[in-house]
Amino acid sequence: MKIQANHSGTRSIEVSDSHLETIDKYSLLRNLIDSNGIIDEAVLDKLKLNIRSMLSSEAGNDKALLDLCLDVIYNKNMKAFGLHQLVLLYIDWKNKHEFGQEPIAPNASE
């Protein structure tokens, strides 16, 4: 699945089921977004700091977490807009995963 990484749609980031499973396993998106619901660069920085802390602990030995970092979170195209799309994809994946349906990437061109 691809997520759109910018408003114009010229950049995208490939997100796999294993990436989404890793997000779920470590609850990386839980309590990440403030009550205002806005996803900006500060939220992306908060996620990166949380993951950096996890990598320095024993969870850092998890290859799936490292892959998520390299492929998605620290991708050169990842900005606040891309994180917003990742959150939407994760919510869709989580909902449909529970009901056995295929997720649909938001605003993605395949």
PDB file of N, CA and C in Angstrom:
ATOM      1  N   MET A   1       0.842  -1.168   0.000  1.00  0.00           N
ATOM      2  CA  MET A   1       0.000   0.000   0.000  1.00  0.00           C
ATOM      3  C   MET A   1       0.887   1.230   0.000  1.00  0.00           C
ATOM      4  N   LYS A   2       0.415   2.253  -0.629  1.00  0.00           N
ATOM      5  CA  LYS A   2       1.159   3.507  -0.655  1.00  0.00           C
ATOM      6  C   LYS A   2       0.345   4.586   0.029  1.00  0.00           C
ATOM      7  N   ILE A   3       1.068   5.470   0.711  1.00  0.00           N
ATOM      8  CA  ILE A   3       0.425   6.662   1.249  1.00  0.00           C
ATOM      9  C   ILE A   3       0.995   7.858   0.511  1.00  0.00           C
ATOM     10  N   GLN A   4       0.159   8.845   0.329  1.00  0.00           N
ATOM     11  CA  GLN A   4       0.585  10.081  -0.312  1.00  0.00           C
ATOM     12  C   GLN A   4       1.403  10.860   0.709  1.00  0.00           C
ATOM     13  N   ALA A   5       2.571  11.341   0.320  1.00  0.00           N
ATOM     14  CA  ALA A   5       3.470  12.003   1.262  1.00  0.00           C
ATOM     15  C   ALA A   5       3.409  13.529   1.198  1.00  0.00           C
ATOM     16  N   ASN A   6       2.780  14.070   0.153  1.00  0.00           N
ATOM     17  CA  ASN A   6       2.653  15.527   0.072  1.00  0.00           C
ATOM     18  C   ASN A   6       1.303  15.885  -0.542  1.00  0.00           C
ATOM     19  N   HIS A   7       0.945  17.154  -0.423  1.00  0.00           N
ATOM     20  CA  HIS A   7      -0.371  17.600  -0.891  1.00  0.00           C
ATOM     21  C   HIS A   7      -0.561  17.430  -2.389  1.00  0.00           C
ATOM     22  N   SER A   8       0.486  17.632  -3.157  1.00  0.00           N
ATOM     23  CA  SER A   8       0.351  17.568  -4.614  1.00  0.00           C
ATOM     24  C   SER A   8       0.299  16.139  -5.145  1.00  0.00           C
ATOM     25  N   GLY A   9       0.670  15.169  -4.313  1.00  0.00           N
ATOM     26  CA  GLY A   9       0.608  13.777  -4.745  1.00  0.00           C
ATOM     27  C   GLY A   9       1.801  13.316  -5.556  1.00  0.00           C
ATOM     28  N   THR A  10       2.865  14.112  -5.571  1.00  0.00           N
ATOM     29  CA  THR A  10       4.043  13.743  -6.352  1.00  0.00           C
ATOM     30  C   THR A  10       4.979  12.800  -5.605  1.00  0.00           C
ATOM     31  N   ARG A  11       4.776  12.655  -4.311  1.00  0.00           N
ATOM     32  CA  ARG A  11       5.624  11.765  -3.511  1.00  0.00           C
ATOM     33  C   ARG A  11       4.748  10.797  -2.726  1.00  0.00           C
ATOM     34  N   SER A  12       5.244   9.574  -2.610  1.00  0.00           N
ATOM     35  CA  SER A  12       4.503   8.575  -1.842  1.00  0.00           C
ATOM     36  C   SER A  12       5.483   7.708  -1.067  1.00  0.00           C
ATOM     37  N   ILE A  13       4.950   7.002  -0.089  1.00  0.00           N
ATOM     38  CA  ILE A  13       5.745   6.108   0.754  1.00  0.00           C
ATOM     39  C   ILE A  13       5.045   4.763   0.766  1.00  0.00           C
ATOM     40  N   GLU A  14       5.800   3.709   0.517  1.00  0.00           N
ATOM     41  CA  GLU A  14       5.262   2.346   0.529  1.00  0.00           C
ATOM     42  C   GLU A  14       5.142   1.876   1.983  1.00  0.00           C
ATOM     43  N   VAL A  15       3.952   1.405   2.343  1.00  0.00           N
ATOM     44  CA  VAL A  15       3.685   0.903   3.692  1.00  0.00           C
ATOM     45  C   VAL A  15       3.166  -0.521   3.560  1.00  0.00           C
ATOM     46  N   SER A  16       3.812  -1.445   4.239  1.00  0.00           N
ATOM     47  CA  SER A  16       3.410  -2.854   4.164  1.00  0.00           C
ATOM     48  C   SER A  16       2.559  -3.237   5.376  1.00  0.00           C
ATOM     49  N   ASP A  17       1.954  -4.408   5.298  1.00  0.00           N
ATOM     50  CA  ASP A  17       1.204  -4.923   6.439  1.00  0.00           C
ATOM     51  C   ASP A  17       2.109  -5.099   7.650  1.00  0.00           C
ATOM     52  N   SER A  18       3.350  -5.508   7.418  1.00  0.00           N
ATOM     53  CA  SER A  18       4.263  -5.690   8.557  1.00  0.00           C
ATOM     54  C   SER A  18       4.572  -4.354   9.231  1.00  0.00           C
ATOM     55  N   HIS A  19       4.622  -3.269   8.464  1.00  0.00           N
ATOM     56  CA  HIS A  19       4.802  -1.944   9.068  1.00  0.00           C
ATOM     57  C   HIS A  19       3.608  -1.606   9.955  1.00  0.00           C
ATOM     58  N   LEU A  20       2.404  -1.859   9.443  1.00  0.00           N
ATOM     59  CA  LEU A  20       1.199  -1.569  10.218  1.00  0.00           C
ATOM     60  C   LEU A  20       1.108  -2.460  11.452  1.00  0.00           C
ATOM     61  N   GLU A  21       1.515  -3.710  11.315  1.00  0.00           N
ATOM     62  CA  GLU A  21       1.527  -4.621  12.463  1.00  0.00           C
ATOM     63  C   GLU A  21       2.513  -4.145  13.527  1.00  0.00           C
ATOM     64  N   THR A  22       3.639  -3.600  13.106  1.00  0.00           N
ATOM     65  CA  THR A  22       4.621  -3.072  14.053  1.00  0.00           C
ATOM     66  C   THR A  22       4.074  -1.841  14.765  1.00  0.00           C
ATOM     67  N   ILE A  23       3.404  -0.965  14.030  1.00  0.00           N
ATOM     68  CA  ILE A  23       2.759   0.199  14.647  1.00  0.00           C
ATOM     69  C   ILE A  23       1.768  -0.271  15.697  1.00  0.00           C
ATOM     70  N   ASP A  24       1.014  -1.305  15.360  1.00  0.00           N
ATOM     71  CA  ASP A  24       0.025  -1.855  16.285  1.00  0.00           C
ATOM     72  C   ASP A  24       0.700  -2.509  17.490  1.00  0.00           C
ATOM     73  N   LYS A  25       1.721  -3.295  17.243  1.00  0.00           N
ATOM     74  CA  LYS A  25       2.424  -4.031  18.311  1.00  0.00           C
ATOM     75  C   LYS A  25       2.957  -3.089  19.382  1.00  0.00           C
ATOM     76  N   TYR A  26       3.545  -1.981  18.956  1.00  0.00           N
ATOM     77  CA  TYR A  26       4.144  -1.032  19.895  1.00  0.00           C
ATOM     78  C   TYR A  26       3.221   0.147  20.230  1.00  0.00           C
ATOM     79  N   SER A  27       1.998   0.134  19.718  1.00  0.00           N
ATOM     80  CA  SER A  27       1.027   1.218  19.958  1.00  0.00           C
ATOM     81  C   SER A  27       1.663   2.588  19.702  1.00  0.00           C
ATOM     82  N   LEU A  28       2.338   2.705  18.578  1.00  0.00           N
ATOM     83  CA  LEU A  28       3.107   3.915  18.295  1.00  0.00           C
ATOM     84  C   LEU A  28       2.245   5.157  18.089  1.00  0.00           C
ATOM     85  N   LEU A  29       1.006   4.967  17.689  1.00  0.00           N
ATOM     86  CA  LEU A  29       0.153   6.127  17.426  1.00  0.00           C
ATOM     87  C   LEU A  29      -0.733   6.487  18.615  1.00  0.00           C
ATOM     88  N   ARG A  30      -0.722   5.651  19.636  1.00  0.00           N
ATOM     89  CA  ARG A  30      -1.554   5.897  20.817  1.00  0.00           C
ATOM     90  C   ARG A  30      -1.049   7.131  21.557  1.00  0.00           C
ATOM     91  N   ASN A  31      -1.964   8.032  21.891  1.00  0.00           N
ATOM     92  CA  ASN A  31      -1.669   9.270  22.633  1.00  0.00           C
ATOM     93  C   ASN A  31      -0.630  10.150  21.941  1.00  0.00           C
ATOM     94  N   LEU A  32      -0.480   9.989  20.650  1.00  0.00           N
ATOM     95  CA  LEU A  32       0.499  10.777  19.907  1.00  0.00           C
ATOM     96  C   LEU A  32      -0.054  12.150  19.543  1.00  0.00           C
ATOM     97  N   ILE A  33      -1.321  12.185  19.188  1.00  0.00           N
ATOM     98  CA  ILE A  33      -1.945  13.411  18.702  1.00  0.00           C
ATOM     99  C   ILE A  33      -2.634  14.119  19.859  1.00  0.00           C
ATOM    100  N   ASP A  34      -2.409  15.425  19.978  1.00  0.00           N
ATOM    101  CA  ASP A  34      -3.014  16.219  21.043  1.00  0.00           C
ATOM    102  C   ASP A  34      -4.526  16.306  20.858  1.00  0.00           C
ATOM    103  N   SER A  35      -5.190  16.881  21.843  1.00  0.00           N
ATOM    104  CA  SER A  35      -6.649  16.974  21.815  1.00  0.00           C
ATOM    105  C   SER A  35      -7.161  17.832  20.667  1.00  0.00           C
ATOM    106  N   ASN A  36      -6.308  18.691  20.101  1.00  0.00           N
ATOM    107  CA  ASN A  36      -6.756  19.512  18.976  1.00  0.00           C
ATOM    108  C   ASN A  36      -6.870  18.707  17.685  1.00  0.00           C
ATOM    109  N   GLY A  37      -6.282  17.506  17.656  1.00  0.00           N
ATOM    110  CA  GLY A  37      -6.399  16.622  16.500  1.00  0.00           C
ATOM    111  C   GLY A  37      -5.536  16.997  15.317  1.00  0.00           C
ATOM    112  N   ILE A  38      -4.686  17.987  15.477  1.00  0.00           N
ATOM    113  CA  ILE A  38      -3.854  18.454  14.375  1.00  0.00           C
ATOM    114  C   ILE A  38      -2.550  17.661  14.343  1.00  0.00           C
ATOM    115  N   ILE A  39      -2.217  17.173  13.155  1.00  0.00           N
ATOM    116  CA  ILE A  39      -0.948  16.474  12.963  1.00  0.00           C
ATOM    117  C   ILE A  39      -0.012  17.423  12.234  1.00  0.00           C
ATOM    118  N   ASP A  40       1.010  17.877  12.949  1.00  0.00           N
ATOM    119  CA  ASP A  40       1.992  18.785  12.358  1.00  0.00           C
ATOM    120  C   ASP A  40       3.391  18.213  12.556  1.00  0.00           C
ATOM    121  N   GLU A  41       4.388  18.997  12.198  1.00  0.00           N
ATOM    122  CA  GLU A  41       5.775  18.522  12.298  1.00  0.00           C
ATOM    123  C   GLU A  41       6.158  18.194  13.738  1.00  0.00           C
ATOM    124  N   ALA A  42       5.566  18.895  14.717  1.00  0.00           N
ATOM    125  CA  ALA A  42       5.860  18.610  16.126  1.00  0.00           C
ATOM    126  C   ALA A  42       5.391  17.206  16.504  1.00  0.00           C
ATOM    127  N   VAL A  43       4.270  16.785  15.955  1.00  0.00           N
ATOM    128  CA  VAL A  43       3.762  15.431  16.220  1.00  0.00           C
ATOM    129  C   VAL A  43       4.691  14.401  15.590  1.00  0.00           C
ATOM    130  N   LEU A  44       5.153  14.668  14.381  1.00  0.00           N
ATOM    131  CA  LEU A  44       6.105  13.765  13.727  1.00  0.00           C
ATOM    132  C   LEU A  44       7.396  13.673  14.538  1.00  0.00           C
ATOM    133  N   ASP A  45       7.869  14.808  15.039  1.00  0.00           N
ATOM    134  CA  ASP A  45       9.075  14.801  15.874  1.00  0.00           C
ATOM    135  C   ASP A  45       8.855  13.999  17.152  1.00  0.00           C
ATOM    136  N   LYS A  46       7.678  14.131  17.747  1.00  0.00           N
ATOM    137  CA  LYS A  46       7.347  13.370  18.957  1.00  0.00           C
ATOM    138  C   LYS A  46       7.390  11.868  18.673  1.00  0.00           C
ATOM    139  N   LEU A  47       6.832  11.457  17.538  1.00  0.00           N
ATOM    140  CA  LEU A  47       6.866  10.047  17.155  1.00  0.00           C
ATOM    141  C   LEU A  47       8.304   9.574  16.976  1.00  0.00           C
ATOM    142  N   LYS A  48       9.111  10.371  16.309  1.00  0.00           N
ATOM    143  CA  LYS A  48      10.511  10.002  16.088  1.00  0.00           C
ATOM    144  C   LYS A  48      11.264   9.871  17.410  1.00  0.00           C
ATOM    145  N   LEU A  49      11.000  10.779  18.347  1.00  0.00           N
ATOM    146  CA  LEU A  49      11.655  10.698  19.655  1.00  0.00           C
ATOM    147  C   LEU A  49      11.208   9.461  20.423  1.00  0.00           C
ATOM    148  N   ASN A  50       9.914   9.153  20.362  1.00  0.00           N
ATOM    149  CA  ASN A  50       9.408   7.945  21.024  1.00  0.00           C
ATOM    150  C   ASN A  50      10.079   6.698  20.455  1.00  0.00           C
ATOM    151  N   ILE A  51      10.184   6.638  19.145  1.00  0.00           N
ATOM    152  CA  ILE A  51      10.797   5.470  18.507  1.00  0.00           C
ATOM    153  C   ILE A  51      12.289   5.419  18.812  1.00  0.00           C
ATOM    154  N   ARG A  52      12.933   6.561  18.808  1.00  0.00           N
ATOM    155  CA  ARG A  52      14.367   6.596  19.130  1.00  0.00           C
ATOM    156  C   ARG A  52      14.611   6.053  20.536  1.00  0.00           C
ATOM    157  N   SER A  53      13.738   6.403  21.457  1.00  0.00           N
ATOM    158  CA  SER A  53      13.845   5.885  22.824  1.00  0.00           C
ATOM    159  C   SER A  53      13.660   4.371  22.852  1.00  0.00           C
ATOM    160  N   MET A  54      12.709   3.882  22.087  1.00  0.00           N
ATOM    161  CA  MET A  54      12.472   2.438  22.021  1.00  0.00           C
ATOM    162  C   MET A  54      13.668   1.715  21.411  1.00  0.00           C
ATOM    163  N   LEU A  55      14.268   2.313  20.400  1.00  0.00           N
ATOM    164  CA  LEU A  55      15.418   1.688  19.746  1.00  0.00           C
ATOM    165  C   LEU A  55      16.624   1.599  20.678  1.00  0.00           C
ATOM    166  N   SER A  56      16.722   2.548  21.600  1.00  0.00           N
ATOM    167  CA  SER A  56      17.845   2.510  22.538  1.00  0.00           C
ATOM    168  C   SER A  56      17.609   1.517  23.671  1.00  0.00           C
ATOM    169  N   SER A  57      16.375   1.055  23.812  1.00  0.00           N
ATOM    170  CA  SER A  57      16.074   0.035  24.818  1.00  0.00           C
ATOM    171  C   SER A  57      16.147  -1.339  24.165  1.00  0.00           C
ATOM    172  N   GLU A  58      15.686  -2.336  24.865  1.00  0.00           N
ATOM    173  CA  GLU A  58      15.743  -3.696  24.324  1.00  0.00           C
ATOM    174  C   GLU A  58      14.815  -3.898  23.134  1.00  0.00           C
ATOM    175  N   ALA A  59      13.799  -3.065  22.975  1.00  0.00           N
ATOM    176  CA  ALA A  59      12.917  -3.174  21.808  1.00  0.00           C
ATOM    177  C   ALA A  59      13.678  -2.867  20.521  1.00  0.00           C
ATOM    178  N   GLY A  60      14.828  -2.208  20.653  1.00  0.00           N
ATOM    179  CA  GLY A  60      15.637  -1.861  19.496  1.00  0.00           C
ATOM    180  C   GLY A  60      16.201  -3.052  18.757  1.00  0.00           C
ATOM    181  N   ASN A  61      16.098  -4.227  19.339  1.00  0.00           N
ATOM    182  CA  ASN A  61      16.572  -5.439  18.675  1.00  0.00           C
ATOM    183  C   ASN A  61      15.541  -6.003  17.708  1.00  0.00           C
ATOM    184  N   ASP A  62      14.363  -5.388  17.643  1.00  0.00           N
ATOM    185  CA  ASP A  62      13.285  -5.871  16.785  1.00  0.00           C
ATOM    186  C   ASP A  62      13.518  -5.383  15.351  1.00  0.00           C
ATOM    187  N   LYS A  63      13.757  -6.322  14.445  1.00  0.00           N
ATOM    188  CA  LYS A  63      14.011  -5.978  13.046  1.00  0.00           C
ATOM    189  C   LYS A  63      12.816  -5.261  12.426  1.00  0.00           C
ATOM    190  N   ALA A  64      11.605  -5.645  12.811  1.00  0.00           N
ATOM    191  CA  ALA A  64      10.405  -5.013  12.257  1.00  0.00           C
ATOM    192  C   ALA A  64      10.345  -3.531  12.629  1.00  0.00           C
ATOM    193  N   LEU A  65      10.748  -3.196  13.849  1.00  0.00           N
ATOM    194  CA  LEU A  65      10.762  -1.794  14.268  1.00  0.00           C
ATOM    195  C   LEU A  65      11.820  -1.012  13.490  1.00  0.00           C
ATOM    196  N   LEU A  66      12.964  -1.613  13.296  1.00  0.00           N
ATOM    197  CA  LEU A  66      14.010  -0.967  12.498  1.00  0.00           C
ATOM    198  C   LEU A  66      13.559  -0.772  11.053  1.00  0.00           C
ATOM    199  N   ASP A  67      12.893  -1.770  10.489  1.00  0.00           N
ATOM    200  CA  ASP A  67      12.383  -1.661   9.118  1.00  0.00           C
ATOM    201  C   ASP A  67      11.359  -0.540   9.007  1.00  0.00           C
ATOM    202  N   LEU A  68      10.471  -0.442   9.993  1.00  0.00           N
ATOM    203  CA  LEU A  68       9.474   0.630   9.999  1.00  0.00           C
ATOM    204  C   LEU A  68      10.168   1.991   9.992  1.00  0.00           C
ATOM    205  N   CYS A  69      11.200   2.128  10.801  1.00  0.00           N
ATOM    206  CA  CYS A  69      11.942   3.395  10.856  1.00  0.00           C
ATOM    207  C   CYS A  69      12.579   3.724   9.517  1.00  0.00           C
ATOM    208  N   LEU A  70      13.308   2.766   8.980  1.00  0.00           N
ATOM    209  CA  LEU A  70      14.039   3.006   7.734  1.00  0.00           C
ATOM    210  C   LEU A  70      13.112   3.231   6.547  1.00  0.00           C
ATOM    211  N   ASP A  71      12.046   2.456   6.469  1.00  0.00           N
ATOM    212  CA  ASP A  71      11.166   2.494   5.300  1.00  0.00           C
ATOM    213  C   ASP A  71      10.112   3.589   5.358  1.00  0.00           C
ATOM    214  N   VAL A  72       9.625   3.914   6.560  1.00  0.00           N
ATOM    215  CA  VAL A  72       8.466   4.802   6.662  1.00  0.00           C
ATOM    216  C   VAL A  72       8.749   6.050   7.503  1.00  0.00           C
ATOM    217  N   ILE A  73       8.979   5.886   8.790  1.00  0.00           N
ATOM    218  CA  ILE A  73       9.045   7.027   9.709  1.00  0.00           C
ATOM    219  C   ILE A  73      10.190   7.978   9.364  1.00  0.00           C
ATOM    220  N   TYR A  74      11.373   7.437   9.093  1.00  0.00           N
ATOM    221  CA  TYR A  74      12.522   8.274   8.755  1.00  0.00           C
ATOM    222  C   TYR A  74      12.730   8.383   7.245  1.00  0.00           C
ATOM    223  N   ASN A  75      11.716   8.030   6.463  1.00  0.00           N
ATOM    224  CA  ASN A  75      11.776   8.187   5.015  1.00  0.00           C
ATOM    225  C   ASN A  75      11.959   9.668   4.696  1.00  0.00           C
ATOM    226  N   LYS A  76      12.780   9.972   3.697  1.00  0.00           N
ATOM    227  CA  LYS A  76      13.062  11.379   3.369  1.00  0.00           C
ATOM    228  C   LYS A  76      11.807  12.137   2.948  1.00  0.00           C
ATOM    229  N   ASN A  77      10.774  11.432   2.507  1.00  0.00           N
ATOM    230  CA  ASN A  77       9.535  12.083   2.086  1.00  0.00           C
ATOM    231  C   ASN A  77       8.523  12.242   3.216  1.00  0.00           C
ATOM    232  N   MET A  78       8.788  11.667   4.386  1.00  0.00           N
ATOM    233  CA  MET A  78       7.817  11.717   5.483  1.00  0.00           C
ATOM    234  C   MET A  78       7.788  13.113   6.096  1.00  0.00           C
ATOM    235  N   LYS A  79       6.631  13.710   6.012  1.00  0.00           N
ATOM    236  CA  LYS A  79       6.355  15.007   6.626  1.00  0.00           C
ATOM    237  C   LYS A  79       5.036  14.860   7.378  1.00  0.00           C
ATOM    238  N   ALA A  80       4.527  15.951   7.917  1.00  0.00           N
ATOM    239  CA  ALA A  80       3.286  15.905   8.684  1.00  0.00           C
ATOM    240  C   ALA A  80       2.128  15.370   7.839  1.00  0.00           C
ATOM    241  N   PHE A  81       2.056  15.776   6.578  1.00  0.00           N
ATOM    242  CA  PHE A  81       0.979  15.293   5.710  1.00  0.00           C
ATOM    243  C   PHE A  81       1.056  13.776   5.548  1.00  0.00           C
ATOM    244  N   GLY A  82       2.257  13.262   5.354  1.00  0.00           N
ATOM    245  CA  GLY A  82       2.444  11.816   5.226  1.00  0.00           C
ATOM    246  C   GLY A  82       2.071  11.081   6.496  1.00  0.00           C
ATOM    247  N   LEU A  83       2.409  11.664   7.649  1.00  0.00           N
ATOM    248  CA  LEU A  83       2.032  11.043   8.921  1.00  0.00           C
ATOM    249  C   LEU A  83       0.517  11.008   9.067  1.00  0.00           C
ATOM    250  N   HIS A  84      -0.140  12.074   8.652  1.00  0.00           N
ATOM    251  CA  HIS A  84      -1.608  12.093   8.689  1.00  0.00           C
ATOM    252  C   HIS A  84      -2.175  10.960   7.830  1.00  0.00           C
ATOM    253  N   GLN A  85      -1.616  10.776   6.646  1.00  0.00           N
ATOM    254  CA  GLN A  85      -2.065   9.694   5.766  1.00  0.00           C
ATOM    255  C   GLN A  85      -1.770   8.329   6.379  1.00  0.00           C
ATOM    256  N   LEU A  86      -0.634   8.204   7.065  1.00  0.00           N
ATOM    257  CA  LEU A  86      -0.290   6.952   7.742  1.00  0.00           C
ATOM    258  C   LEU A  86      -1.286   6.649   8.856  1.00  0.00           C
ATOM    259  N   VAL A  87      -1.663   7.662   9.612  1.00  0.00           N
ATOM    260  CA  VAL A  87      -2.654   7.479  10.677  1.00  0.00           C
ATOM    261  C   VAL A  87      -3.980   7.019  10.083  1.00  0.00           C
ATOM    262  N   LEU A  88      -4.412   7.651   8.993  1.00  0.00           N
ATOM    263  CA  LEU A  88      -5.666   7.251   8.347  1.00  0.00           C
ATOM    264  C   LEU A  88      -5.590   5.818   7.828  1.00  0.00           C
ATOM    265  N   LEU A  89      -4.466   5.468   7.222  1.00  0.00           N
ATOM    266  CA  LEU A  89      -4.282   4.104   6.728  1.00  0.00           C
ATOM    267  C   LEU A  89      -4.307   3.110   7.876  1.00  0.00           C
ATOM    268  N   TYR A  90      -3.631   3.439   8.971  1.00  0.00           N
ATOM    269  CA  TYR A  90      -3.600   2.546  10.127  1.00  0.00           C
ATOM    270  C   TYR A  90      -5.002   2.333  10.694  1.00  0.00           C
ATOM    271  N   ILE A  91      -5.771   3.397  10.821  1.00  0.00           N
ATOM    272  CA  ILE A  91      -7.142   3.279  11.342  1.00  0.00           C
ATOM    273  C   ILE A  91      -7.966   2.384  10.427  1.00  0.00           C
ATOM    274  N   ASP A  92      -7.862   2.611   9.123  1.00  0.00           N
ATOM    275  CA  ASP A  92      -8.588   1.787   8.153  1.00  0.00           C
ATOM    276  C   ASP A  92      -8.128   0.334   8.229  1.00  0.00           C
ATOM    277  N   TRP A  93      -6.814   0.127   8.290  1.00  0.00           N
ATOM    278  CA  TRP A  93      -6.246  -1.226   8.376  1.00  0.00           C
ATOM    279  C   TRP A  93      -6.721  -1.920   9.642  1.00  0.00           C
ATOM    280  N   LYS A  94      -6.688  -1.219  10.758  1.00  0.00           N
ATOM    281  CA  LYS A  94      -7.085  -1.797  12.044  1.00  0.00           C
ATOM    282  C   LYS A  94      -8.558  -2.190  12.021  1.00  0.00           C
ATOM    283  N   ASN A  95      -9.400  -1.301  11.523  1.00  0.00           N
ATOM    284  CA  ASN A  95     -10.834  -1.596  11.454  1.00  0.00           C
ATOM    285  C   ASN A  95     -11.116  -2.773  10.531  1.00  0.00           C
ATOM    286  N   LYS A  96     -10.520  -2.765   9.362  1.00  0.00           N
ATOM    287  CA  LYS A  96     -10.786  -3.828   8.394  1.00  0.00           C
ATOM    288  C   LYS A  96     -10.076  -5.124   8.756  1.00  0.00           C
ATOM    289  N   HIS A  97      -8.947  -5.018   9.437  1.00  0.00           N
ATOM    290  CA  HIS A  97      -8.217  -6.210   9.881  1.00  0.00           C
ATOM    291  C   HIS A  97      -9.067  -7.003  10.873  1.00  0.00           C
ATOM    292  N   GLU A  98      -9.788  -6.289  11.700  1.00  0.00           N
ATOM    293  CA  GLU A  98     -10.657  -6.938  12.683  1.00  0.00           C
ATOM    294  C   GLU A  98     -11.838  -7.628  12.015  1.00  0.00           C
ATOM    295  N   PHE A  99     -12.251  -7.132  10.853  1.00  0.00           N
ATOM    296  CA  PHE A  99     -13.405  -7.704  10.161  1.00  0.00           C
ATOM    297  C   PHE A  99     -13.016  -8.512   8.932  1.00  0.00           C
ATOM    298  N   GLY A 100     -11.719  -8.695   8.689  1.00  0.00           N
ATOM    299  CA  GLY A 100     -11.246  -9.536   7.590  1.00  0.00           C
ATOM    300  C   GLY A 100     -11.400  -8.938   6.211  1.00  0.00           C
ATOM    301  N   GLN A 101     -11.342  -7.601   6.093  1.00  0.00           N
ATOM    302  CA  GLN A 101     -11.460  -6.941   4.798  1.00  0.00           C
ATOM    303  C   GLN A 101     -10.120  -6.336   4.413  1.00  0.00           C
ATOM    304  N   GLU A 102      -9.969  -6.006   3.137  1.00  0.00           N
ATOM    305  CA  GLU A 102      -8.750  -5.370   2.649  1.00  0.00           C
ATOM    306  C   GLU A 102      -8.803  -3.867   2.923  1.00  0.00           C
ATOM    307  N   PRO A 103      -7.725  -3.290   3.472  1.00  0.00           N
ATOM    308  CA  PRO A 103      -7.701  -1.844   3.695  1.00  0.00           C
ATOM    309  C   PRO A 103      -7.511  -1.078   2.391  1.00  0.00           C
ATOM    310  N   ILE A 104      -7.990   0.142   2.366  1.00  0.00           N
ATOM    311  CA  ILE A 104      -7.832   1.012   1.209  1.00  0.00           C
ATOM    312  C   ILE A 104      -6.970   2.190   1.643  1.00  0.00           C
ATOM    313  N   ALA A 105      -5.874   2.425   0.950  1.00  0.00           N
ATOM    314  CA  ALA A 105      -4.971   3.520   1.303  1.00  0.00           C
ATOM    315  C   ALA A 105      -5.646   4.847   0.979  1.00  0.00           C
ATOM    316  N   PRO A 106      -5.618   5.814   1.915  1.00  0.00           N
ATOM    317  CA  PRO A 106      -6.239   7.110   1.665  1.00  0.00           C
ATOM    318  C   PRO A 106      -5.433   7.926   0.663  1.00  0.00           C
ATOM    319  N   ASN A 107      -6.105   8.501  -0.324  1.00  0.00           N
ATOM    320  CA  ASN A 107      -5.474   9.387  -1.310  1.00  0.00           C
ATOM    321  C   ASN A 107      -4.233   8.792  -1.954  1.00  0.00           C
ATOM    322  N   ALA A 108      -4.203   7.500  -2.139  1.00  0.00           N
ATOM    323  CA  ALA A 108      -3.008   6.864  -2.708  1.00  0.00           C
ATOM    324  C   ALA A 108      -3.241   6.520  -4.167  1.00  0.00           C
ATOM    325  N   SER A 109      -2.202   6.707  -4.926  1.00  0.00           N
ATOM    326  CA  SER A 109      -2.262   6.268  -6.317  1.00  0.00           C
ATOM    327  C   SER A 109      -1.398   5.034  -6.437  1.00  0.00           C
ATOM    328  N   GLU A 110      -1.960   3.972  -6.907  1.00  0.00           N
ATOM    329  CA  GLU A 110      -1.240   2.697  -6.954  1.00  0.00           C
ATOM    330  C   GLU A 110      -0.619   2.489  -8.298  1.00  0.00           C
TER     331      GLU A 110
END
